[in-house]
Short mmCIF file of C-alpha atoms in Angstrom, two decimals:
data_model
loop_
_atom_site.label_atom_id
_atom_site.label_comp_id
_atom_site.label_asym_id
_atom_site.label_seq_id
_atom_site.Cartn_x
_atom_site.Cartn_y
_atom_site.Cartn_z
CA UNK A 1 0.00 0.00 0.00
CA UNK A 2 1.60 3.31 -1.00
CA UNK A 3 2.35 5.72 1.80
CA UNK A 4 0.13 8.84 2.20
CA UNK A 5 2.11 11.96 1.83
CA UNK A 6 1.63 14.98 4.11
CA UNK A 7 -0.05 17.09 1.39
CA UNK A 8 -2.57 14.31 0.69
CA UNK A 9 -3.32 13.98 4.39
CA UNK A 10 -4.06 17.69 4.62
CA UNK A 11 -6.48 17.46 1.67
CA UNK A 12 -8.31 14.52 3.23
CA UNK A 13 -8.63 16.33 6.55
CA UNK A 14 -10.03 19.47 4.89
CA UNK A 15 -12.59 17.36 2.95
CA UNK A 16 -13.71 15.63 6.16
CA UNK A 17 -14.20 18.99 7.93
CA UNK A 18 -16.20 20.33 4.98
CA UNK A 19 -18.43 17.24 5.00
CA UNK A 20 -19.07 17.63 8.76
CA UNK A 21 -19.96 21.33 8.38
CA UNK A 22 -22.40 20.60 5.52
CA UNK A 23 -24.03 17.79 7.54
CA UNK A 24 -24.48 20.01 10.60
CA UNK A 25 -25.99 22.82 8.51
CA UNK A 26 -28.41 20.39 6.85
CA UNK A 27 -29.57 19.02 10.18
CA UNK A 28 -30.11 22.53 11.57
CA UNK A 29 -32.13 23.58 8.52
CA UNK A 30 -34.30 20.45 8.67
CA UNK A 31 -35.03 20.94 12.38
CA UNK A 32 -35.99 24.58 11.85
CA UNK A 33 -38.35 23.74 8.99
CA UNK A 34 -40.03 20.98 10.98
CA UNK A 35 -40.55 23.36 13.92
CA UNK A 36 -42.10 26.03 11.71
CA UNK A 37 -44.39 23.48 10.08
CA UNK A 38 -45.41 22.14 13.50
CA UNK A 39 -46.12 25.68 14.74
CA UNK A 40 -48.27 26.46 11.70
CA UNK A 41 -50.20 23.20 12.18
CA UNK A 42 -50.79 23.97 15.86
CA UNK A 43 -51.92 27.51 15.02
CA UNK A 44 -54.39 26.17 12.46
CA UNK A 45 -55.73 23.63 14.98
CA UNK A 46 -56.13 26.30 17.67
CA UNK A 47 -57.91 28.77 15.40
CA UNK A 48 -61.71 28.26 15.44
CA UNK A 49 -63.34 27.26 12.22
CA UNK A 50 -65.43 29.98 10.66
CA UNK A 51 -68.40 27.64 10.32
CA UNK A 52 -68.41 26.86 14.07
CA UNK A 53 -68.94 30.49 15.13
CA UNK A 54 -72.63 31.37 15.37
CA UNK A 55 -73.71 34.96 15.84
CA UNK A 56 -77.25 35.50 17.05
CA UNK A 57 -78.88 38.54 15.51
CA UNK A 58 -80.34 40.89 18.12
CA UNK A 59 -83.92 41.96 17.76
CA UNK A 60 -85.85 39.33 15.84
CA UNK A 61 -88.74 41.69 15.02
CA UNK A 62 -91.36 39.76 17.00
CA UNK A 63 -94.13 40.83 19.34
CA UNK A 64 -95.56 38.91 22.29
CA UNK A 65 -99.32 39.51 22.50
CA UNK A 66 -101.95 38.30 24.96
CA UNK A 67 -105.31 37.44 23.40
CA UNK A 68 -108.24 37.16 25.82
CA UNK A 69 -112.01 37.24 25.85
CA UNK A 70 -114.30 35.57 23.33
CA UNK A 71 -111.69 33.56 21.41
CA UNK A 72 -111.30 29.79 21.17
CA UNK A 73 -107.79 29.54 22.64
CA UNK A 74 -107.02 32.53 24.91
CA UNK A 75 -103.36 32.85 25.72
CA UNK A 76 -100.03 34.51 24.98
CA UNK A 77 -98.72 34.29 21.41
CA UNK A 78 -95.59 35.41 19.57
CA UNK A 79 -96.13 37.04 16.17
CA UNK A 80 -94.03 38.99 13.72
CA UNK A 81 -93.95 42.68 14.54
CA UNK A 82 -95.66 43.54 11.24
CA UNK A 83 -98.72 41.39 12.00
CA UNK A 84 -102.21 42.78 12.66
CA UNK A 85 -104.71 42.28 15.46
CA UNK A 86 -106.67 40.07 13.07
CA UNK A 87 -103.64 37.72 12.90
CA UNK A 88 -103.46 37.61 16.71
CA UNK A 89 -107.15 36.67 16.94
CA UNK A 90 -106.67 33.95 14.32
CA UNK A 91 -103.63 32.67 16.21
CA UNK A 92 -105.88 32.27 19.25
CA UNK A 93 -108.23 30.01 17.29
CA UNK A 94 -110.48 32.75 15.98
CA UNK A 95 -113.50 34.38 17.62
CA UNK A 96 -116.20 32.30 19.27
CA UNK A 97 -119.84 32.38 18.21
CA UNK A 98 -120.54 34.91 20.97
CA UNK A 99 -117.74 37.28 19.98
CA UNK A 100 -118.52 40.88 19.08
CA UNK A 101 -115.81 42.12 16.70
CA UNK A 102 -117.48 45.44 15.99
CA UNK A 103 -115.46 47.21 18.68
CA UNK A 104 -112.12 45.60 17.82
CA UNK A 105 -109.82 47.23 15.29
CA UNK A 106 -108.62 44.11 13.49
CA UNK A 107 -106.50 46.18 11.10
CA UNK A 108 -104.31 47.67 13.85
CA UNK A 109 -100.69 46.53 14.03
CA UNK A 110 -99.71 44.48 17.05
CA UNK A 111 -97.07 45.72 19.50
CA UNK A 112 -94.93 43.88 22.01
CA UNK A 113 -96.71 43.45 25.34
CA UNK A 114 -100.13 44.30 23.90
CA UNK A 115 -103.33 42.79 25.30
CA UNK A 116 -106.06 42.12 22.75
CA UNK A 117 -109.50 41.54 24.29
CA UNK A 118 -112.36 40.33 22.14
CA UNK A 119 -115.62 41.19 23.94
CA UNK A 120 -118.63 38.92 23.97
CA UNK A 121 -121.88 39.99 22.36
CA UNK A 122 -123.86 42.15 24.77
CA UNK A 123 -120.76 43.23 26.66
CA UNK A 124 -121.26 46.79 25.45
CA UNK A 125 -119.08 49.08 23.35
CA UNK A 126 -116.34 51.43 24.30
CA UNK A 127 -113.46 49.02 23.64
CA UNK A 128 -110.17 50.47 22.54
CA UNK A 129 -109.13 50.42 18.90
CA UNK A 130 -106.70 47.54 19.35
CA UNK A 131 -109.19 45.41 21.25
CA UNK A 132 -108.36 46.43 24.81
CA UNK A 133 -111.14 46.64 27.38
CA UNK A 134 -111.95 49.99 29.04
CA UNK A 135 -109.53 51.02 31.78
CA UNK A 136 -110.58 51.16 35.39
CA UNK A 137 -110.91 54.94 35.41
CA UNK A 138 -112.63 55.36 32.07
CA UNK A 139 -116.24 56.44 32.24
CA UNK A 140 -117.47 54.32 29.35
CA UNK A 141 -120.65 53.32 31.15
CA UNK A 142 -123.67 55.57 31.02
CA UNK A 143 -125.11 56.57 34.38
CA UNK A 144 -128.15 54.51 35.16
CA UNK A 145 -131.48 56.21 35.57
CA UNK A 146 -133.34 55.57 38.84
CA UNK A 147 -134.63 52.00 38.85
CA UNK A 148 -132.53 51.04 35.81
CA UNK A 149 -130.02 48.20 36.19
CA UNK A 150 -126.32 48.99 35.83
CA UNK A 151 -124.52 47.26 32.96
CA UNK A 152 -121.80 45.20 34.56
CA UNK A 153 -119.70 45.24 31.38
CA UNK A 154 -119.72 48.99 30.68
CA UNK A 155 -119.97 50.60 34.12
CA UNK A 156 -116.96 52.56 35.29
CA UNK A 157 -115.32 51.88 38.65
CA UNK A 158 -116.88 55.07 40.04
CA UNK A 159 -120.38 53.80 39.19
CA UNK A 160 -119.75 50.36 40.67
CA UNK A 161 -118.43 52.01 43.83
CA UNK A 162 -121.88 53.54 44.39
CA UNK A 163 -123.54 50.13 44.75
CA UNK A 164 -124.37 48.96 48.27
CA UNK A 165 -121.60 46.78 49.65
CA UNK A 166 -119.12 47.64 46.88
CA UNK A 167 -116.23 49.87 47.87
CA UNK A 168 -113.44 51.35 45.73
CA UNK A 169 -111.22 48.27 46.10
CA UNK A 170 -113.96 45.83 45.08
CA UNK A 171 -114.97 48.08 42.17
CA UNK A 172 -111.41 47.98 40.87
CA UNK A 173 -111.39 44.17 41.19
CA UNK A 174 -114.61 43.96 39.16
CA UNK A 175 -113.10 46.06 36.38
CA UNK A 176 -109.85 44.06 36.46
CA UNK A 177 -111.77 40.78 36.14
CA UNK A 178 -113.79 42.24 33.26
CA UNK A 179 -110.64 43.24 31.40
CA UNK A 180 -108.93 39.87 31.95
CA UNK A 181 -111.90 37.77 30.79
CA UNK A 182 -113.37 39.91 28.03
CA UNK A 183 -116.45 40.89 30.00
CA UNK A 184 -119.04 39.14 32.17
CA UNK A 185 -121.31 36.58 30.54
CA UNK A 186 -123.84 36.71 33.36
CA UNK A 187 -124.38 38.58 36.61
CA UNK A 188 -123.84 35.29 38.49
CA UNK A 189 -120.23 35.29 37.24
CA UNK A 190 -119.64 38.18 39.64
CA UNK A 191 -118.99 35.66 42.43
CA UNK A 192 -115.65 34.89 40.72
CA UNK A 193 -114.41 38.33 41.76
CA UNK A 194 -112.42 38.23 45.03
CA UNK A 195 -114.39 39.80 47.87
CA UNK A 196 -117.84 39.01 46.49
CA UNK A 197 -119.53 36.08 48.15
CA UNK A 198 -123.01 34.59 47.84
CA UNK A 199 -124.68 37.11 50.17
CA UNK A 200 -123.21 40.15 48.40
CA UNK A 201 -124.04 38.67 45.01
CA UNK A 202 -127.66 38.12 46.08
CA UNK A 203 -127.88 41.76 47.18
CA UNK A 204 -126.42 43.03 43.89
CA UNK A 205 -128.27 40.80 41.41
CA UNK A 206 -131.31 43.04 41.13
CA UNK A 207 -129.12 46.10 40.51
CA UNK A 208 -127.00 44.71 37.67
CA UNK A 209 -127.29 43.34 34.15
CA UNK A 210 -124.99 42.26 31.28
#
């Protein structure tokens, strides 16, 4: 085997050092690329998908309306804000055979929190345009002539207060019951009002009508 001269040995050593430097640089570059790729993958995994984010729109343009009185299914209903009173009445099953729609403005737009009351036939007029019953302080009833019976469905609280045994508090309860149930269907129904028992009802029967 021929002997390696000193110049050849120096060349071999320089080539070995160059190979080591290139290998180290390659390894460093590969490790850096893998780390960047791993970071990008982790970032993509952490970021929420656009399809998973759901934004609820505020204000859905609806109105919650109570429908009471002479309808088939009295209750609270949700309608679109552009609906009419007629739609609210239909939602409640429509008017009953005893309903009097003459005093209800079916063309009025509904509003959130509105109470629509459909009166029964014979309950008297004076209902508000949107179907609401007369308020406690409204004098929709006509004063009764001496000996004439007071209409239980149209009398104001001040008129009811003048009856024997009926004070201001009981008069307000009568009006509140009338508004909640769309009017009285008979004088006997008066015993459903808190504070009016059988004896008081018997004393009032001859003074009232529906």
